[in-house]
Coordinates of C-alpha atoms in Angstrom, one line a residue:
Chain A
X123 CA 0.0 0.0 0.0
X124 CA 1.6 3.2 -1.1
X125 CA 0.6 6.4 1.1
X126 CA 1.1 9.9 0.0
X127 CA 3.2 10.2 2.9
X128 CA 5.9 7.7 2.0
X129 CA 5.8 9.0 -1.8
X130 CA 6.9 12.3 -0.1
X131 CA 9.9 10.5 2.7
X132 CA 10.8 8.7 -1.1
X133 CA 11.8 12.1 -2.8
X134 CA 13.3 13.7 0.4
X135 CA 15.6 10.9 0.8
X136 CA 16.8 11.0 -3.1
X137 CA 17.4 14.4 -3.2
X138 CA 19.3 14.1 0.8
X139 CA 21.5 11.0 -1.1
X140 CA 22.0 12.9 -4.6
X141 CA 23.0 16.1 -2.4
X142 CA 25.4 13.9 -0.4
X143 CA 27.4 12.4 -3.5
X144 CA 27.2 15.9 -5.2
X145 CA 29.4 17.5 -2.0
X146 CA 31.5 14.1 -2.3
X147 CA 31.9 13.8 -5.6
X148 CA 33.0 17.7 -5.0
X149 CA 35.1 17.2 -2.1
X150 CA 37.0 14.5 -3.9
X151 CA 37.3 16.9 -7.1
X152 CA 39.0 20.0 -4.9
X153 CA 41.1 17.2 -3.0
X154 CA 42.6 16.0 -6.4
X155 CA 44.8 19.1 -7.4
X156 CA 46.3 19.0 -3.5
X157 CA 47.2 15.5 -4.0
X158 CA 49.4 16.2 -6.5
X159 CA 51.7 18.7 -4.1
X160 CA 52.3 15.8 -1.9
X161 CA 55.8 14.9 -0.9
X162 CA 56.6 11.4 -2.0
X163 CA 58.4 8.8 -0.5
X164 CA 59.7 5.5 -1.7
X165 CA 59.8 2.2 0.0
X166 CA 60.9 -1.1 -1.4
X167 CA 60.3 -4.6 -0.4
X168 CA 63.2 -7.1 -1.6
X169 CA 64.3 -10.2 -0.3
X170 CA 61.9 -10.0 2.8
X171 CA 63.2 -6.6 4.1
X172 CA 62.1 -2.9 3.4
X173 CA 64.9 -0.5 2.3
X174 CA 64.8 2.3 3.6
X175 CA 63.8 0.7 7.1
X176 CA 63.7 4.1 9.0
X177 CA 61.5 6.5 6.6
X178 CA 61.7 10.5 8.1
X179 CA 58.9 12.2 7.0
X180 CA 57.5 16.0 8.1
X181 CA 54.8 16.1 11.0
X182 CA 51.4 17.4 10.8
X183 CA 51.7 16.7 6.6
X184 CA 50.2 14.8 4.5
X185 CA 52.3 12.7 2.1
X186 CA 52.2 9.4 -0.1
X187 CA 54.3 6.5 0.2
X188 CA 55.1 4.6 -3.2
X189 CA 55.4 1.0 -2.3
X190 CA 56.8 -1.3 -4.1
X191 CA 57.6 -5.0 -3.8
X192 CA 60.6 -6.1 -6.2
X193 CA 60.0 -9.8 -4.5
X194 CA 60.7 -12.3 -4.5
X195 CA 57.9 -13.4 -2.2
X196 CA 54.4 -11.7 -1.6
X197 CA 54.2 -9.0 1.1
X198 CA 52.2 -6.8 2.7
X199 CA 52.9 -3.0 4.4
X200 CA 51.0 -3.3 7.8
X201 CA 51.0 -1.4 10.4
X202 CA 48.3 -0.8 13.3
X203 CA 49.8 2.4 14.1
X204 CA 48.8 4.0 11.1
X205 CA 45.7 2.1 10.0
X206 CA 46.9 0.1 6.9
X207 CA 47.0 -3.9 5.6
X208 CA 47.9 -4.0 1.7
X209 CA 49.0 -7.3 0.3
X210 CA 51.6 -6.8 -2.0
X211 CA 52.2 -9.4 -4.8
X212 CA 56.0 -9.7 -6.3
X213 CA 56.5 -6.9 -9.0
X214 CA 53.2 -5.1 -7.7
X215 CA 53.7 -1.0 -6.5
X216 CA 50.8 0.7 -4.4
X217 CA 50.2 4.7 -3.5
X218 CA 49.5 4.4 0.1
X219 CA 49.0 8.5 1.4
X220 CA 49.5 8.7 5.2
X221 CA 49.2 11.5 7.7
X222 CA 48.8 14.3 8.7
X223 CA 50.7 12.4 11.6
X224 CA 52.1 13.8 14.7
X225 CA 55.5 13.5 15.7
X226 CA 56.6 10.0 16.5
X227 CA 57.3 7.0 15.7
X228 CA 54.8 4.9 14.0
X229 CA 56.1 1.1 13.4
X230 CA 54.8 -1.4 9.9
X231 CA 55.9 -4.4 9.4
X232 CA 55.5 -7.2 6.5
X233 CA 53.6 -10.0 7.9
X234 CA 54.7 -12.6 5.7
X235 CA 58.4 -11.9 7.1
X236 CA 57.7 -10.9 9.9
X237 CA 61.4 -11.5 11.3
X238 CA 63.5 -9.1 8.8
X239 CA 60.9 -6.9 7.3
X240 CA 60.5 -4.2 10.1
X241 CA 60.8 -0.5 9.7
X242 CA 59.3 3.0 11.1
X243 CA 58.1 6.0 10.1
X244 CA 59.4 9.0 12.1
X245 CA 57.7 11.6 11.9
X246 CA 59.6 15.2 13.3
Chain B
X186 CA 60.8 -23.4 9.7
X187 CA 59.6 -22.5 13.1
X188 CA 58.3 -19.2 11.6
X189 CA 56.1 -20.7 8.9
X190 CA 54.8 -23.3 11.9
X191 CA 54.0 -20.2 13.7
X192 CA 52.0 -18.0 11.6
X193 CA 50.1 -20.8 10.2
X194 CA 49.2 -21.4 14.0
X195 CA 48.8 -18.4 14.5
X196 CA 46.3 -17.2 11.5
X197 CA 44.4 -21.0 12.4
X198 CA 44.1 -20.2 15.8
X199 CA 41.5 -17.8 15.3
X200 CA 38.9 -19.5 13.1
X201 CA 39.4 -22.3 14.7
X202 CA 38.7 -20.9 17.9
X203 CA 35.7 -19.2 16.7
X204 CA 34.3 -22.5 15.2
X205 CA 35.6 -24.7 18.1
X206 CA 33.0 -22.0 20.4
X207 CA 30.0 -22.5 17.8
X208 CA 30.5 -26.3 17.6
X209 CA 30.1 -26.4 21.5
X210 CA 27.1 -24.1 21.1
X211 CA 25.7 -26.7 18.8
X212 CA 25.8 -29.5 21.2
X213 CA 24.6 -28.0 24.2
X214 CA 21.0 -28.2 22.3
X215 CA 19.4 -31.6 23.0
X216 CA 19.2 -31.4 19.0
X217 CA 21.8 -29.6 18.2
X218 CA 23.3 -31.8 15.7
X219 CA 20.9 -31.3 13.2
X220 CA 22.4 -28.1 13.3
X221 CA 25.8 -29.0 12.2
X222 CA 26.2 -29.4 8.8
X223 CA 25.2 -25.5 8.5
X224 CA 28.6 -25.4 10.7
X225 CA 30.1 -28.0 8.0
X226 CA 29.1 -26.3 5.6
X227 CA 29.8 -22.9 6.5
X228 CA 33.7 -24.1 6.7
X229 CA 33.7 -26.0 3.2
X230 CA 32.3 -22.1 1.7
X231 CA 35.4 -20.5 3.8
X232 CA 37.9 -22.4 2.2
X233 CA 36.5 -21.7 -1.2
X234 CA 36.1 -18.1 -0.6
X235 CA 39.4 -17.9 0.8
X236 CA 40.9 -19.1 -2.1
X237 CA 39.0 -16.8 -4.5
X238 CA 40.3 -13.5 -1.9
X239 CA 43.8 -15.3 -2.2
X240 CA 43.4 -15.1 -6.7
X241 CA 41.8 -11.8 -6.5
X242 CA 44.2 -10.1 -4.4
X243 CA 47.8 -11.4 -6.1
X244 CA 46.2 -10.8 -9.5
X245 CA 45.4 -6.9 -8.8
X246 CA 46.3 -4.7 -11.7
X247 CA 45.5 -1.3 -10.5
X248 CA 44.3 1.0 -7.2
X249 CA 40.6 1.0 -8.2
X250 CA 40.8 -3.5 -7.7
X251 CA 42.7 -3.0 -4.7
X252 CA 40.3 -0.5 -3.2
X253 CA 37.2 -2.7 -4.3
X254 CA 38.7 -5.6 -2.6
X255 CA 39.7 -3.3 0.3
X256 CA 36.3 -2.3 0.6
X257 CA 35.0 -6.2 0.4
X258 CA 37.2 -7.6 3.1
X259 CA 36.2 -4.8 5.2
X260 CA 32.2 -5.8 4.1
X261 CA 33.4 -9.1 5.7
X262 CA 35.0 -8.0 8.6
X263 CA 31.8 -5.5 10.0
X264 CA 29.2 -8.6 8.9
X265 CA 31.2 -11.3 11.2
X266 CA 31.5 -8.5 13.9
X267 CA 28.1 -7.9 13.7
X268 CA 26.8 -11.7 13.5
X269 CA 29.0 -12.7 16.6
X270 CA 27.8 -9.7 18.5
X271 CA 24.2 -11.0 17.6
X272 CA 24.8 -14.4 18.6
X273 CA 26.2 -13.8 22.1
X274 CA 23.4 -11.1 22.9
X275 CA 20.9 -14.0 21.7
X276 CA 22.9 -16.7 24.1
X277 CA 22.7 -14.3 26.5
X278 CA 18.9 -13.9 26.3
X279 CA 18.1 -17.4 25.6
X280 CA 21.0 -19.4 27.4
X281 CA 19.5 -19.4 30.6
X282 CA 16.1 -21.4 29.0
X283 CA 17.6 -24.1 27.8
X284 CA 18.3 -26.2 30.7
X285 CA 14.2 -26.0 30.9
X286 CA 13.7 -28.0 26.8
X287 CA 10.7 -25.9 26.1
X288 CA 10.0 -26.8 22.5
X289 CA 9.1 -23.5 21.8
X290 CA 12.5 -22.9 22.4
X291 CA 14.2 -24.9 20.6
X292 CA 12.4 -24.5 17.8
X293 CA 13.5 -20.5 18.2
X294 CA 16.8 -21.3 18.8
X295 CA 17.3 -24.2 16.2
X296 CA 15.5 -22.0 13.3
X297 CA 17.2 -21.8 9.8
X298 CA 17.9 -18.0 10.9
X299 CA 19.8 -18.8 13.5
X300 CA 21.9 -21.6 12.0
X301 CA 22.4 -19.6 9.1
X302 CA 24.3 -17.3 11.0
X303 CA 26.6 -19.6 12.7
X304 CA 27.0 -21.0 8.5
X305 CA 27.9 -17.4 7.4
X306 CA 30.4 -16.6 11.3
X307 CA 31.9 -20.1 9.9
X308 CA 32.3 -19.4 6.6
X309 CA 33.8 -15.3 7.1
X310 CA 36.0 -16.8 10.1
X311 CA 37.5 -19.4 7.9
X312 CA 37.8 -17.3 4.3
X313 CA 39.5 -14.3 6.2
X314 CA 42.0 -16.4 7.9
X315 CA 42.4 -19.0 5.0
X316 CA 42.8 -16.4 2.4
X317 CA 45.8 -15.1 4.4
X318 CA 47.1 -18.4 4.9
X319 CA 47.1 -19.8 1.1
X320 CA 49.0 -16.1 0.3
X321 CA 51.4 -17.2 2.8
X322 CA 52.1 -20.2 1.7
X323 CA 52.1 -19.2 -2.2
X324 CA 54.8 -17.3 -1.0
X325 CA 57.0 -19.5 0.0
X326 CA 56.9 -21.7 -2.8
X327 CA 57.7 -18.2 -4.8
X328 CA 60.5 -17.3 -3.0
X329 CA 61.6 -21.4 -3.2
X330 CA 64.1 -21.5 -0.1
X331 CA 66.8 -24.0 0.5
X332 CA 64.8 -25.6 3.2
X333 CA 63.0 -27.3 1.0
X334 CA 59.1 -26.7 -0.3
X335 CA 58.7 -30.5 0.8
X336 CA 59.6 -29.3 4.5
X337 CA 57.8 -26.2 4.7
X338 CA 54.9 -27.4 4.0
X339 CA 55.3 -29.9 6.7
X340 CA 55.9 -27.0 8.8
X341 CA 52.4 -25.7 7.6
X342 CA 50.6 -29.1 7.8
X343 CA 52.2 -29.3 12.1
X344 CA 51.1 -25.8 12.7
X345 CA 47.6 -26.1 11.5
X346 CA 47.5 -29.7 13.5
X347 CA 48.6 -27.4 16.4
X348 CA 45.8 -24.9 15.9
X349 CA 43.7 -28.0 16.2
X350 CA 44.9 -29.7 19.3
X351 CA 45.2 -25.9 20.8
X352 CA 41.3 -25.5 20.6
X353 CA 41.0 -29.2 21.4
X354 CA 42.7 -28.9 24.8
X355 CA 40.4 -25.5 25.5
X356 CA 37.7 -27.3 24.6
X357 CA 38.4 -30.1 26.9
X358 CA 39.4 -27.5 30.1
X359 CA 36.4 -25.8 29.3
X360 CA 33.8 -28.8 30.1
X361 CA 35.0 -28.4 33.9
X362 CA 33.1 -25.4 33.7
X363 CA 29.7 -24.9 34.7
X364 CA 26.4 -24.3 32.1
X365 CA 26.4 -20.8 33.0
X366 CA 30.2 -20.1 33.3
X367 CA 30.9 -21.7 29.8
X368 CA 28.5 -19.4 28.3
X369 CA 29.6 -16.5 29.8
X370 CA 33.1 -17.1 29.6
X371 CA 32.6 -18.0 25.6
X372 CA 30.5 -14.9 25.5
X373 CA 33.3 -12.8 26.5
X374 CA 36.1 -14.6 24.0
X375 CA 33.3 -13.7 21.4
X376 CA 32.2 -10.2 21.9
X377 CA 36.3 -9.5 22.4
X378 CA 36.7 -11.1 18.8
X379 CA 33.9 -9.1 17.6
X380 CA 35.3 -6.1 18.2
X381 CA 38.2 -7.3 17.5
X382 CA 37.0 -7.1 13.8
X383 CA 35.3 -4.1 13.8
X384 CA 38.4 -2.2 15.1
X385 CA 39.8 -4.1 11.8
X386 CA 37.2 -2.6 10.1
X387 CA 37.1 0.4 11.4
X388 CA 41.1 1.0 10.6
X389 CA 40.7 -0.2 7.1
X390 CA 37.8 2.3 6.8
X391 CA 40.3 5.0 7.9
X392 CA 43.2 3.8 5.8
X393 CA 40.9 4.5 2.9
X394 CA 39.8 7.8 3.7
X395 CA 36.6 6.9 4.4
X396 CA 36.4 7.7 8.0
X397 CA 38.5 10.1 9.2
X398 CA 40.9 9.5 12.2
X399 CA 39.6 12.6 14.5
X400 CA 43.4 12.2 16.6
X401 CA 46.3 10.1 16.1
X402 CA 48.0 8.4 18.3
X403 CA 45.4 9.1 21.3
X404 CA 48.0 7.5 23.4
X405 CA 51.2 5.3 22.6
X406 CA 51.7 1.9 25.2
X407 CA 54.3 0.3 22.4
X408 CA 56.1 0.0 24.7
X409 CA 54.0 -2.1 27.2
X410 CA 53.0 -3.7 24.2
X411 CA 53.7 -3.6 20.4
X412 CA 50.1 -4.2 18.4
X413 CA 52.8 -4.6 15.8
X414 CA 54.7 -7.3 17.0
X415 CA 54.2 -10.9 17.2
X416 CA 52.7 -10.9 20.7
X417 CA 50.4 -8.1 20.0
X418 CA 49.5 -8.7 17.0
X419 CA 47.7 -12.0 18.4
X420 CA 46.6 -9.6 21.0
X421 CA 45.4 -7.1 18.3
X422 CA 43.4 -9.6 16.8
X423 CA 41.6 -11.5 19.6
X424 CA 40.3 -8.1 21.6
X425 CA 41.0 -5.4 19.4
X426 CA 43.7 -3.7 20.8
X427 CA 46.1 -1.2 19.5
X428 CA 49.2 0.6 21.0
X429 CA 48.6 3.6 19.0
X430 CA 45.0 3.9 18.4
X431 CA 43.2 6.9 16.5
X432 CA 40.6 8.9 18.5
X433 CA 38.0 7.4 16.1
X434 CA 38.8 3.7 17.0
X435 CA 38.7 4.5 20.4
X436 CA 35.4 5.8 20.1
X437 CA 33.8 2.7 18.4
X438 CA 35.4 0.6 20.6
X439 CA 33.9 2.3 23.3
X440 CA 30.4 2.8 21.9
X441 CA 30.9 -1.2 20.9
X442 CA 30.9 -2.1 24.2
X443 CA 28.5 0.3 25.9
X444 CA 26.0 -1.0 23.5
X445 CA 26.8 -4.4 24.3
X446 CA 26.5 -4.4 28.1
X447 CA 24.1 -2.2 27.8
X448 CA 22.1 -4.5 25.7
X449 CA 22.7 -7.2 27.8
X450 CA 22.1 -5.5 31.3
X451 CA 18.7 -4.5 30.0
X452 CA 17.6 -8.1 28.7
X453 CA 18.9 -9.6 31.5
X454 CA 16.1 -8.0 33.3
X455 CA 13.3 -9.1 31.1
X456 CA 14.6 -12.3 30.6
X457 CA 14.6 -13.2 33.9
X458 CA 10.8 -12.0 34.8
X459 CA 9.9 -14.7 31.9
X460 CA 11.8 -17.6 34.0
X461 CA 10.1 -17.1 36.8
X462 CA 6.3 -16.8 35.7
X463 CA 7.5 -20.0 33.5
X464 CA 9.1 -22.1 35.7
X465 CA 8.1 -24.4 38.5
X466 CA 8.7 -22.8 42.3
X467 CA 10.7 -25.6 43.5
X468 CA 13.0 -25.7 40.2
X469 CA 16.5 -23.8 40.2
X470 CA 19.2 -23.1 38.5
X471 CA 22.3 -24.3 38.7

């Protein structure tokens, strides 16, 4: 049974969900060009240890972290300190962008060496 | 050797745990059994899934698969949360009625809803686990060491065996425990779990961008105990715990809870009116 009531709630909820990607799709749009100011940093993953193992990077920035794994296993960047877990298959690169952090020291690891592939961000 | 014995321990442990806990939920219904092949069942779907997430995430070509998949395992992670939180708050309301084979009851507590959800706890326990473990081991037989592939994997085979006997010998020093005791003290190793994955959740959530971190590090207790070591890590994954949480985890975790108790203090009540209009004057529990 279709009320005029809930023919009403129907077109103030699409216009609340179309108004809600509009500002996203627009927030994403003005985020895009400052993306492209970050600084970048460079990790490899070969032979089951990250090089550099101490990354310093500036507090209270944002920046991206390209992260590549020359193999010649499968690894993965994790860290619970800064809220990431991506599998990375031999001769595969990710983007991963990270802070704004605040000063310290903020520990990932690769879980599927989890003896030699250990490193640290250090944010000053 | 010992470190491939470990982490496939390790990444067992968990589902197996979880399953070991539902299995024992199973048979403490006088017809339980019935009941298990959704269990079965549930585990047979989790290897297969597992195996698919394993494929899918080594074959990803670009950010916009890995974000898709991202956002899956994440699906996966708030669903089991949110089905073990369920299923404890229902043992909680229900536990207590058992003892007294109503057949209303069982009938309630046997229905294809309910056993669906322990199929699909099953089933998202064993494919997030498994689909680590199969990466794992693909791995090694990338990186082909001079061990031997022949003896890893017998490393793999003892450390899953382990997982096994570990929940084996729980399950065996739980029985000492009383009906009300075993369900509370399983309650507790589930709701943990549970949020356990949602504070996964949750952090892959913020990794993405989708939910923003509010304050990072709210405080930093690496060095009582690393959430990124191997001790934490188990930790980590069992109650949720982090040594350097964002504000915004903190906060779910907190709400998590709240709401739980909360929940459960306020059934409690209700639930316990019912037993005694119900139940014979000279009857009590145990």
């Amino acid at each position: 049974m279709v009320s005029k009531s809930s023919g009403f709630s129907t077109h103030a909820r699409a216009l609340r969900w179309s108004l809600l990607l509009l500002s996203g799709l627009f927030a994403g749009l003005t985020a895009a060009p400052v993306m492209a100011d970050l600084p970048v940093f460079k990790l490899i993953i070969k032979d089951a240890r990250f090089n550099p193992q101490t990354l310093e990077v500036p507090a209270g920035r944002k920046f991206k972290l390209h992260v590549k794994n020359e193999g010649p296993g499968v690894e993965e960047f994790e860290s619970t300190d800064l809220n990431r877990e991506n599998i990375l298959p031999p001769g595969g690169s990710l983007e991963i962008f990270l802070g704004p952090l605040e000063p310290g020291t903020y520990k990932f690891f690769g879980d599927f060496h989890p003896d030699t592939a250990q490193g640290r961000i250090v944010a000053k | 050797m010992a470190n491939v014995l470990f982490i496939v321990w390790r990444e067992s442990l968990e589902a197996v745990l979880i399953i070991g806990i539902l299995y024992a939920y199973l048979m403490r219904f006088p017809h339980g059994r019935q009941g298990l092949r959704f269990l079965w069942s549930g585990v047979a779907g989790g290897i297969g899934l597992s195996m698919l997430l394993a494929l899918a995430t080594l074959h990803i070509q670009d950010d916009l698969q890995g974000q898709r998949l991202q956002y899956f395992q994440t699906g996966m992670l708030l669903v089991a949360a949110a089905l073990m939180t369920q299923m404890v708050l229902w043992m909680h309301k229900y536990g207590h009625t058992l003892k007294r084979n109503l057949e209303s009851d069982m009938d309630k507590a046997l229905s294809s809803g309910r056993l669906l959800g322990v199929s699909v706890v099953a089933l998202l326990a064993v494919a997030r686990e498994g689909a680590e473990t199969v990466m794992y081991l693909y791995s090694l037989g990338l990186e082909n060491k001079a061990g031997g592939w022949v003896s890893m994997f017998g490393a793999a085979v003892t450390g899953f065996v382990l997982a096994l006997a570990t929940a084996w010998a729980v399950s065996k020093g739980v029985r000492f425990l009383s009906y009300r005791t075993f369900f509370r003290v399983t309650g507790v190793i589930l709701l943990f779990a549970a949020a356990g994955l949602l504070v996964s959740g949750v952090s892959n959530l913020i990794g993405m961008g989708v939910l923003p971190a509010l304050m990072e590090p709210v405080w930093n207790t690496s060095m009582i105990l690393d959430s990124n070591g191997r001790v934490g890590a188990i930790v980590a994954a069992l109650t949720g715990y982090r040594s350097q949480p964002s504000l915004m985890l903190v906060l779910i975790y907190a709400l998590y809870w709240a709401a739980a108790l909360g929940w459960m203090k306020w059934r409690r009540g209700g639930g316990r009116t019912r037993v005694r209009e119900e139940s014979q004057p000279s009857r009590s529990s145990a």
